[in-house]
XYZ file of C-alpha atoms in Angstrom:
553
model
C -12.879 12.307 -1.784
C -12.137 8.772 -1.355
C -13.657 7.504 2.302
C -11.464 4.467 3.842
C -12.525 2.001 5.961
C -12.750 3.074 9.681
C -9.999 0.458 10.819
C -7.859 2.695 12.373
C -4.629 0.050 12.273
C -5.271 0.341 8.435
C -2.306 2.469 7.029
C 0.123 0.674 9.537
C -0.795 -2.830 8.414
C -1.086 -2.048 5.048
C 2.458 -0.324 5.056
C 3.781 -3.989 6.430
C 2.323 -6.068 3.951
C 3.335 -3.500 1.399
C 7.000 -4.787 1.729
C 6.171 -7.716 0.055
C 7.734 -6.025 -3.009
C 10.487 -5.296 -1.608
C 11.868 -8.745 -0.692
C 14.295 -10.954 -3.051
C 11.845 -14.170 -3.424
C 11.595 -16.061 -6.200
C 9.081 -15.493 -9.375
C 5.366 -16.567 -8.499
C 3.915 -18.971 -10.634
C 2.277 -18.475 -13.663
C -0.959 -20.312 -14.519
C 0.046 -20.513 -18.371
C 3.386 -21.563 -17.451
C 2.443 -23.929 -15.040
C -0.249 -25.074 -18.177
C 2.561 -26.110 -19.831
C 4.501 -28.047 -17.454
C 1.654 -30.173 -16.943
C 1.604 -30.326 -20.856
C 5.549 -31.063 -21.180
C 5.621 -33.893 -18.599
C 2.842 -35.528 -19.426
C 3.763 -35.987 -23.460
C 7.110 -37.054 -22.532
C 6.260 -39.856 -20.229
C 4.210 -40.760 -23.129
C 6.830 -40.082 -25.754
C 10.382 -39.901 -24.089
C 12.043 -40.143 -27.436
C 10.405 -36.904 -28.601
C 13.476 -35.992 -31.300
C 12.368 -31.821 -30.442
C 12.179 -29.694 -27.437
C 8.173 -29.809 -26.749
C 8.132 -25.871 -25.841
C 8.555 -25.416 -29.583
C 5.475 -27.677 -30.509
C 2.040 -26.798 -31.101
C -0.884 -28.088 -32.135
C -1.937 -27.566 -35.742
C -5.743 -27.581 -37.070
C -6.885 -27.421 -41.337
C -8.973 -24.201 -41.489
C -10.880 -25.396 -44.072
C -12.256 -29.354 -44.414
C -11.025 -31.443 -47.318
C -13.077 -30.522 -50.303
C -12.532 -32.908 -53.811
C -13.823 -30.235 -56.074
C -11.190 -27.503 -54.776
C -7.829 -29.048 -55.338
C -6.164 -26.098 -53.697
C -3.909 -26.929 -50.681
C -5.541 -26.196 -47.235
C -3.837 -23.550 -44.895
C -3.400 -24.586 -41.101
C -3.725 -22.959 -37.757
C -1.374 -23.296 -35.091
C -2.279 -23.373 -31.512
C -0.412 -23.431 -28.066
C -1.121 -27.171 -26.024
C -1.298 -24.880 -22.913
C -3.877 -23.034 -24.446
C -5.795 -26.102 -26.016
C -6.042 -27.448 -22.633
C -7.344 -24.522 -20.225
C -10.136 -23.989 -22.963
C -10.696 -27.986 -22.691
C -10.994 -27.384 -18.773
C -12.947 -24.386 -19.482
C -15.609 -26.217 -22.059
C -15.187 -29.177 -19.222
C -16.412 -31.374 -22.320
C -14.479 -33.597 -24.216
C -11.767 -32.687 -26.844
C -11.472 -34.623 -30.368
C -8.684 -34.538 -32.463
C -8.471 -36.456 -35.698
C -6.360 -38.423 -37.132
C -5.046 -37.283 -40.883
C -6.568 -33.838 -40.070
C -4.462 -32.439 -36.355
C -1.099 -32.497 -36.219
C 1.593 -31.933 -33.421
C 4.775 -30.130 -34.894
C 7.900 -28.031 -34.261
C 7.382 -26.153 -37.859
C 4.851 -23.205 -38.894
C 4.282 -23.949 -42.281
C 1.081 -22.937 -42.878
C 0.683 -25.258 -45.891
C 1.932 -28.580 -44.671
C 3.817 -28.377 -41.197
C 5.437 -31.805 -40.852
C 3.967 -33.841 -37.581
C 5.659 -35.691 -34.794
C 5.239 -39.398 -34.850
C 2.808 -38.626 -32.009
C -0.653 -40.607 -32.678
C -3.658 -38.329 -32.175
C -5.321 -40.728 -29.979
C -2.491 -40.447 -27.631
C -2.422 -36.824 -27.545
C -6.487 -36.073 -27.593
C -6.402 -38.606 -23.991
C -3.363 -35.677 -23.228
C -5.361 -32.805 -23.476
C -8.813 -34.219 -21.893
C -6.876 -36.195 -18.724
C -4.693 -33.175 -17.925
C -6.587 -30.488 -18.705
C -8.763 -31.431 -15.051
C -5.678 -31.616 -13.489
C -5.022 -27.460 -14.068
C -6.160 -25.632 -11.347
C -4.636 -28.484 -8.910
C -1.469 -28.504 -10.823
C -1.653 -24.043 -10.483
C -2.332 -24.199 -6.414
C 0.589 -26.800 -5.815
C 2.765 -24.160 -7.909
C 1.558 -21.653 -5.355
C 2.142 -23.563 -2.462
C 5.718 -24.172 -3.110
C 6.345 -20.734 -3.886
C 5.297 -19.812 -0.252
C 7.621 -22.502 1.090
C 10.804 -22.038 -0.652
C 13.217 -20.433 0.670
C 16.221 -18.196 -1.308
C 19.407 -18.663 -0.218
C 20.363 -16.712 3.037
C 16.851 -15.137 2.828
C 13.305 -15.717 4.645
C 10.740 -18.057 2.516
C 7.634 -16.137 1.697
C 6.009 -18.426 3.884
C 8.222 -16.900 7.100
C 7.625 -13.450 5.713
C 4.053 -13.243 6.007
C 4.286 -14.949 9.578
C 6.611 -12.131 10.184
C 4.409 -9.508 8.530
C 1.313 -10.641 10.623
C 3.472 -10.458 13.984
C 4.235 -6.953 13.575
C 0.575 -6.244 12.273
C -0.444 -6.663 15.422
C 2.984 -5.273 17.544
C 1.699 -1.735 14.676
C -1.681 -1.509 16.708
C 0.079 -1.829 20.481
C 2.370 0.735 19.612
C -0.314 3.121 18.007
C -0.607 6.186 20.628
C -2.367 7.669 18.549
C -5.382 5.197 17.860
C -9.287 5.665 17.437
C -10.461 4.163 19.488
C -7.776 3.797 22.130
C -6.872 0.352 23.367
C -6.751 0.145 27.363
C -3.238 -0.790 28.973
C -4.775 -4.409 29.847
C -5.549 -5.038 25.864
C -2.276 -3.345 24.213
C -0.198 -5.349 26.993
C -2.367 -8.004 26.174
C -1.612 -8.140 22.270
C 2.123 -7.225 23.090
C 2.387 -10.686 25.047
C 0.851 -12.822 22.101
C 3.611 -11.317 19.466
C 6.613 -11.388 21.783
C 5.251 -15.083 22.990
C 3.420 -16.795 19.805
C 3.850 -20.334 21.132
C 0.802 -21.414 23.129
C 2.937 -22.999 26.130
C 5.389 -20.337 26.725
C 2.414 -17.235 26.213
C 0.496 -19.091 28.971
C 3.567 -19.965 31.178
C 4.098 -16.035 31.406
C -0.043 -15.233 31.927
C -0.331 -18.549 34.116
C -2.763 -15.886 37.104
C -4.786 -14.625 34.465
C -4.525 -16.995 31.171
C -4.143 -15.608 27.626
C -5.297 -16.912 24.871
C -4.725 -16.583 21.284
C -7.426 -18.664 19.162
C -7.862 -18.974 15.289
C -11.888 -19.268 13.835
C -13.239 -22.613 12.470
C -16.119 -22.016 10.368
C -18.058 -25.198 9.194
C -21.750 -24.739 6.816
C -23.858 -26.746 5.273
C -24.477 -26.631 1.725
C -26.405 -28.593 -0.801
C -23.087 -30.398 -1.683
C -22.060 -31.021 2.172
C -20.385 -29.680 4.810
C -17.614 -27.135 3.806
C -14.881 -26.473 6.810
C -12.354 -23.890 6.547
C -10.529 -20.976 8.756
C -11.271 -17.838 8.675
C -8.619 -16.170 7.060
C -6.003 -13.795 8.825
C -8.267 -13.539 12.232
C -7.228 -13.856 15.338
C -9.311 -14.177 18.100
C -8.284 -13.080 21.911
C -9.230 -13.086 25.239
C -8.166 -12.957 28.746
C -10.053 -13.393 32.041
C -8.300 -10.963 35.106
C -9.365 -10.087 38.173
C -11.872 -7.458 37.454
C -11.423 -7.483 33.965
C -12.262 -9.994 31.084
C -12.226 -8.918 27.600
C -12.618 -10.300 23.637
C -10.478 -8.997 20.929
C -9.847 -9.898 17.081
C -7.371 -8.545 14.812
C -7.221 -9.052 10.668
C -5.203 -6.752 8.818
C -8.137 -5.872 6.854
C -10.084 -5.175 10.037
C -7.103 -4.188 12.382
C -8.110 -4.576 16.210
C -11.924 -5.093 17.138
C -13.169 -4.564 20.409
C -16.773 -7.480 21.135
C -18.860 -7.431 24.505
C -19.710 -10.619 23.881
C -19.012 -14.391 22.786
C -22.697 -14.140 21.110
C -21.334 -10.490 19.410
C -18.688 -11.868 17.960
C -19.767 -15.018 16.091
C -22.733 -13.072 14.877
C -20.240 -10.424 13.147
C -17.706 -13.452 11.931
C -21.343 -14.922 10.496
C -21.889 -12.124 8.432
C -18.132 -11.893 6.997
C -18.336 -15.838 6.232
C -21.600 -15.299 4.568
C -19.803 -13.149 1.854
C -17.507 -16.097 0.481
C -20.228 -19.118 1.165
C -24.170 -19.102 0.333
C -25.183 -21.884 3.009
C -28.428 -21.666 4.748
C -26.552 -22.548 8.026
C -23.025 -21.918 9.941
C -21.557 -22.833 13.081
C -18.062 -21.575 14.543
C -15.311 -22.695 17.264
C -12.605 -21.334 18.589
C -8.927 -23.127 17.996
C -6.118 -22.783 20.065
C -2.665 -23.950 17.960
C -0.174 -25.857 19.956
C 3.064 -24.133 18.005
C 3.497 -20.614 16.272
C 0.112 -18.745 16.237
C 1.092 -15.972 13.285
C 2.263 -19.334 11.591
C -1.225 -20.859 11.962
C -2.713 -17.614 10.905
C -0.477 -17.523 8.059
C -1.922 -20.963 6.546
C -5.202 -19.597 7.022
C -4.695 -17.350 4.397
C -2.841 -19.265 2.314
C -5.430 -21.574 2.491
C -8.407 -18.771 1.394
C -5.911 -17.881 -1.515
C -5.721 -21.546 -2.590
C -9.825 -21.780 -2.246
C -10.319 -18.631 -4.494
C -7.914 -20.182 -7.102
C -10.376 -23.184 -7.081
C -13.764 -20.891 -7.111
C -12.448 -18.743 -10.133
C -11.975 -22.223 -12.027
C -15.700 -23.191 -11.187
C -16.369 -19.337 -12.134
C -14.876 -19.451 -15.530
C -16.546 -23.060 -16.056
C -19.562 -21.632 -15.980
C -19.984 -18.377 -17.319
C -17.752 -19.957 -20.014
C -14.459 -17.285 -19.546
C -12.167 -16.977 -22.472
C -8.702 -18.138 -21.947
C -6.990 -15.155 -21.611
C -9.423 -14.242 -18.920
C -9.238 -16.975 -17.071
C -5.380 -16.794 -16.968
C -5.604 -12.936 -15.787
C -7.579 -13.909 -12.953
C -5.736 -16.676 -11.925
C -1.858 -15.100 -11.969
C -3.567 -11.874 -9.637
C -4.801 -14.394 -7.512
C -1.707 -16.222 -7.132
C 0.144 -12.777 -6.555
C -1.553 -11.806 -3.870
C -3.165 -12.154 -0.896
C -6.939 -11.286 0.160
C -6.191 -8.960 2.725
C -7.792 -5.738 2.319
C -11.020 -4.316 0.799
C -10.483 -4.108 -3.282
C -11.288 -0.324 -2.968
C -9.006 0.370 -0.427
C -6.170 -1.907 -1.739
C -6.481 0.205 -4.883
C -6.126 3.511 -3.061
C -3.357 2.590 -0.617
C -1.609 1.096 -3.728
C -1.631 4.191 -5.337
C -0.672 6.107 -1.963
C 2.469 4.102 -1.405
C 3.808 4.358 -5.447
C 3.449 7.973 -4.910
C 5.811 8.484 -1.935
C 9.496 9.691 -2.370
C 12.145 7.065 -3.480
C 13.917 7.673 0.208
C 10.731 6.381 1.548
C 9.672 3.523 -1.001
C 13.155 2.341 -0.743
C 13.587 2.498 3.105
C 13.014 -0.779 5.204
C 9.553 -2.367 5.974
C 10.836 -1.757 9.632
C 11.057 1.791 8.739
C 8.236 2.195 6.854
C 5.963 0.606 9.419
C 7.521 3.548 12.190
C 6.898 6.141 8.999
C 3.333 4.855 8.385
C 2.729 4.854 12.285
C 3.997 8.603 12.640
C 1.666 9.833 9.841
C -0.801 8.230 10.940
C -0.605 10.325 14.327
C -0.070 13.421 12.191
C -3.944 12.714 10.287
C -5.436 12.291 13.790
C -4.260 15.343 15.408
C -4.728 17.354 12.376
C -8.032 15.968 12.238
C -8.277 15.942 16.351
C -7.335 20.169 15.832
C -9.477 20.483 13.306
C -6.739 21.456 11.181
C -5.331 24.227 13.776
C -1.382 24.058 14.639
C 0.103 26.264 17.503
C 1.146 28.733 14.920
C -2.784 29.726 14.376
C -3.369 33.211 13.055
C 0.686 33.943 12.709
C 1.287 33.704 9.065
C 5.216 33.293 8.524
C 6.842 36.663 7.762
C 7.003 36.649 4.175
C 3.393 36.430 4.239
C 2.588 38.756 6.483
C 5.163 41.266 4.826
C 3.321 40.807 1.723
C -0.186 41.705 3.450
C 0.425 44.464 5.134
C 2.107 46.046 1.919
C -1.138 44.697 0.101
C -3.731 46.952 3.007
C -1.526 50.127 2.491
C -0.826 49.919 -1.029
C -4.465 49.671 -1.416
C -5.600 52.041 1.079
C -2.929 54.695 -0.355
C -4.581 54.174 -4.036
C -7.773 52.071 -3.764
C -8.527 53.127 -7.670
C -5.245 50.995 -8.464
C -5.356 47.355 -7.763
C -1.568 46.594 -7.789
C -0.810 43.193 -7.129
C 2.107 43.135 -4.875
C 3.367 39.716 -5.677
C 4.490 40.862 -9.130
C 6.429 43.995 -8.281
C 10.065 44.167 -8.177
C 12.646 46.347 -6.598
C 15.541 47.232 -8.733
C 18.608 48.420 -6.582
C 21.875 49.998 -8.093
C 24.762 48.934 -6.351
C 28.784 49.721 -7.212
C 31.172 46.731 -7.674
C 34.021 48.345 -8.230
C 34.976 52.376 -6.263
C 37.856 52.719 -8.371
C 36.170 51.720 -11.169
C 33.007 52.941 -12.135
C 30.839 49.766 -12.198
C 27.717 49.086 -11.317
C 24.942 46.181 -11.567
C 21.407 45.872 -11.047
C 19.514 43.984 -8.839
C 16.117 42.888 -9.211
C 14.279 41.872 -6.080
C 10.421 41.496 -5.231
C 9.028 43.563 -2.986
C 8.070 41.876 -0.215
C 12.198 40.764 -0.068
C 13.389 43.920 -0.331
C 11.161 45.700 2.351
C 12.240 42.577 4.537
C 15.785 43.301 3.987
C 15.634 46.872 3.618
C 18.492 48.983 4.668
C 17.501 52.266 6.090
C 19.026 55.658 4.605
C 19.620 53.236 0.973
C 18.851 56.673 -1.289
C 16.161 56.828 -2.828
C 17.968 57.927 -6.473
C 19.575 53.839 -6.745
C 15.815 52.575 -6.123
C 13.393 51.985 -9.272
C 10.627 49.801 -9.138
C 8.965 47.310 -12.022
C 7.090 44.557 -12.893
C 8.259 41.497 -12.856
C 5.940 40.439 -16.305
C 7.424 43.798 -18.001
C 4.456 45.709 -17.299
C 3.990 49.382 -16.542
C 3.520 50.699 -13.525
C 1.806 53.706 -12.484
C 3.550 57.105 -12.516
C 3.084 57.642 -8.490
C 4.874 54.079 -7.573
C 8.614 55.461 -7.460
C 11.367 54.240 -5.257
C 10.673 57.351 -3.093
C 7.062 56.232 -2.771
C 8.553 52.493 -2.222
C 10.431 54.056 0.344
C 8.489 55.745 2.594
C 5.967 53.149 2.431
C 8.545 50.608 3.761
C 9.210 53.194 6.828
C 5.393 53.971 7.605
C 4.845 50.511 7.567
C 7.516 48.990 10.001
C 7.032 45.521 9.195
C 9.354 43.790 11.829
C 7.946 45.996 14.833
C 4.552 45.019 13.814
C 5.290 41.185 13.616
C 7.120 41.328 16.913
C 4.071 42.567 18.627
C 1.638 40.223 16.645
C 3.671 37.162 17.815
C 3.881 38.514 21.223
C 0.305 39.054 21.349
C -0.792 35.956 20.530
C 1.740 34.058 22.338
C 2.329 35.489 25.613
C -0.597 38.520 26.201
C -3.089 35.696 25.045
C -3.335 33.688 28.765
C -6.526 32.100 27.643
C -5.431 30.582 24.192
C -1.750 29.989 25.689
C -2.844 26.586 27.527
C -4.647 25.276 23.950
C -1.315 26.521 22.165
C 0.878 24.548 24.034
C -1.406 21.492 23.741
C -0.883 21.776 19.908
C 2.926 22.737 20.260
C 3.190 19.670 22.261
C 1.199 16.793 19.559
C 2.803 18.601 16.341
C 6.403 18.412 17.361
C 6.223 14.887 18.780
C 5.299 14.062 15.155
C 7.043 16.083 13.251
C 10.763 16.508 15.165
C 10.227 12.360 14.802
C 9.377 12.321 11.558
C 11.988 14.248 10.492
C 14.519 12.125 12.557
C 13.313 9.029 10.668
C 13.638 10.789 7.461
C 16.986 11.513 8.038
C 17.786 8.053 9.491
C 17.076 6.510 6.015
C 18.344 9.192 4.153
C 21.626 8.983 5.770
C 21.893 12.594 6.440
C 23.425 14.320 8.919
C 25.001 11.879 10.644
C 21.543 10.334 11.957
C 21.438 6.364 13.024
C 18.848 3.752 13.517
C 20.334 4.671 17.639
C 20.381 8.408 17.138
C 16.554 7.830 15.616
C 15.558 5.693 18.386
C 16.861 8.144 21.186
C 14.292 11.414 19.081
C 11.651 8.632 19.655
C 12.043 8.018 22.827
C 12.333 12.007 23.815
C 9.314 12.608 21.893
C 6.811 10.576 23.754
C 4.155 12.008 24.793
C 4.967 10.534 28.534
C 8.474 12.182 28.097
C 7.466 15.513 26.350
């Protein structure tokens, strides 16, 4: 079975940053397409007169050199500038092209496609000069997709501030969590999202200062010093009265509890270590002046713009093929590096596989959905997989049980399996009219419904797979079976036994009664809240919430 981390905000932060999908924002770049804007603009600054469009040119190349004893015509090869280029930036050596032999043109004759009045010189000083300028050209693209902004709609940018704000709100509102976060902490981390700014968080903490501080990492590496952020952590602590404590939060990590300034560091050490080989690190804390999810934000933006930059070294020197290279670059423009690879994977394929009502419902909604199931794994877990119904099986169940015992007890040299027998009753639709119809029904429904005096001439009894049955299992038999057996009495007593005689396991019962219907009455609330069933409201939802906290149960 696949093992997650042991951040226990996982599922809810995941769930938030899940939404990303589900917001109207523009397309993200493509590195290919950005290839060949770089191509496009720097050809017609060179060429403004170009008489085609330059998305229809490419670059065309003699398969074969010119050879005076074979007077046959040569055959060309047509490739994409884009494509010329990245492999130029991949080779990161210098591109020839020759005059007479390459040609730029708008047709695909493979014989003689006729070539622009575009001098090979020209072009050749194209590819090499621009081809450097790629991976630059692909992070700008990047950039701007973060920062703009569709109309009437949140930029990405905004989105991910947003996301990372209610990351952390996820963990304070986690009842449920492993291990639990005192009431100075979760207040704590409640302050920070409801007051982000620096001056207004410590204006409201002014007897016992907050603070909310990002992670500069500098090393030293055979190149220089490298400085960066760490991405997506926050770091926190707070000095009270008899009480001073040192959190962080990433949404890969969710909240982490340190004894120590030393603790920490050493642990952020190890993490940095992972994305730079330096022989030596040092760290500060930052406290931002303006929006601290904002600041955090960048930070990540800024580690996705670094690992577009270290996949370019990457591919430069294990020598990548193009279409590689492109693959690598367009996921790591699409996303962000916020969880584990094996658990992105898994929670990816955990969130395609919900219902539609669910992977269409609100990140707001989701995030309360992912919280709730979250507290239904640890009290399942917590119980050990035990609910307050332990040892009652529901009645169709038991029905079909106790029918099982007696049938088998009656004829233990006959193993009839219950679940395929049927009952088949005669019953008159018409008095005035000699009618009748019949009525299969399994067993374990009809000796549920059964009506007492029925006679015993309008019962027969079959298999529901056309079978025989044996010559002793008549609708007399059926019958008195049914009466010996009393199924309802028998239940009655079993539930009353267990659930009121039982003083010792009543306390533990009620315990469970208590966690699973918190979770589940909510639940279903929420389910039919974005369902629209029922006549159930974002207030009506709110108001099962509220009833069902543990506080209030």
């Amino acid at each position: 079975m696949k093992e997650l981390t042991k951040n226990p905000d996982l599922i809810a932060a995941y769930s938030v940053f899940s939404s990303f999908n589900a917001q109207n924002f523009g397309p993200r770049p493509s590195f290919q397409e950005v290839a060949k804007a770089v191509f496009k603009k720097a050809l017609i600054d060179k060429f403004p007169t170009l008489p085609v469009s330059v998305a229809d040119l490419a670059l065309a190349e003699p398969l074969t050199a010119v050879d005076p004893q074979n007077p046959q015509p040569r055959h060309f090869r047509f490739m994409a500038p884009e494509e010329v280029m990245i492999q130029r930036f991949i080779d990161d050596s210098s591109f020839t092209l020759i005059e007479g032999e390459h040609r730029l043109t708008a047709s695909r004759d493979p014989v003689n496609p006729a070539a622009q009045r575009v001098g090979m010189d020209s072009l050749q000083a194209i590819i090499n000069d621009q081809s450097a300028t790629l991976i630059e050209a692909y992070q700008q693209a990047v950039a701007q997709f973060w920062s703009e902004r569709s109309e009437g709609k949140n930029s990405p940018f905004q989105w991910l501030s947003r996301s990372l704000k209610a990351g952390v709100s996820s963990t304070t509102s986690n009842r449920h969590r492993e291990p639990a976060l005192s009431n100075e902490k979760a207040v704590s981390l409640a302050v920070i999202s409801a007051f982000p700014e620096k001056t207004e968080r410590l204006g409201v903490s002014s007897e016992t200062p907050l603070h909310a501080y990002l992670v500069n990492i500098q090393s030293t590496e055979r190149t220089g010093p490298q400085r960066f952020q760490l991405p997506g952590t926050l770091v926190v602590t707070r000095d009270m009265a008899d009480l001073s404590f040192i959190l962080s939060y990433a949404p890969e990590r969710g909240v982490e509890q340190f004894r120590s300034m030393q603790w920490m560091g050493n642990s952020f050490i190890e993490r940095v270590r992972e994305r730079v080989a330096a022989s030596l690190f040092t760290w500060t804390l930052y406290e931002p002046q303006g929006d601290i999810f904002e600041s955090l934000a960048l930070t990540l933006l800024d580690a996705q713009l670094y690992s577009i930059k270290k996949l370019g070294q990457t591919a430069q020197t294990e020598r990548w093929t193009v279409p590689r290279l492109v693959r690598a670059l367009d996921d790591a423009g699409a996303r962000l590096p916020l969880f584990d690879s094996q658990d992105r994977t898994y929670l990816e394929h955990v969130l395609t596989n919900l219902p539609p009502w669910l992977q269409q419902a609100d990140p707001d909604d989701q995030l309360s959905y992912s919280e709730l199931l979250s507290a239904q794994i640890f009290w399942q877990q917590k119980a050990k997989g035990r609910t307050f119904l332990e040892g009652i099986d529901a009645l169709p169940a038991y029905a079909q049980q106790m029918l099982t015992q007696l049938l088998h007890l009656d004829h233990p040299e006959e193993r009839v399996d219950v679940t395929n027998l049927q009952v088949i009753e005669l019953t008159v639709e018409n008095v005035q009219m000699p009618q009748f119809n019949l009525e299969p029904t399994s067993l374990v429904e009809f000796a549920l419904s059964y009506r007492g005096g029925w006679p015993v001439g309008l019962i027969e009894v079959g298999d529901s797979q056309g079978r025989p049955v044996p010559e002793w299992l008549t609708g007399g038999y059926v019958k008195n079976l049914i009466d010996e057996l009393d199924i309802s009495t028998h239940y009655i007593e079993l539930i009353k036994g267990l659930l009121i005689d039982d003083e010792a396991g009543l306390v533990e019962r009620q315990a469970l009664f208590k966690s699973q219907i918190s979770v589940q009455l909510s639940m279903l609330a929420l389910e039919k809240k974005i369902k629209g069933e029922d006549g159930f409201t974002a207030q009506g939802w709110q108001i099962v919430a509220r009833l069902m906290r543990p506080d209030d149960v």
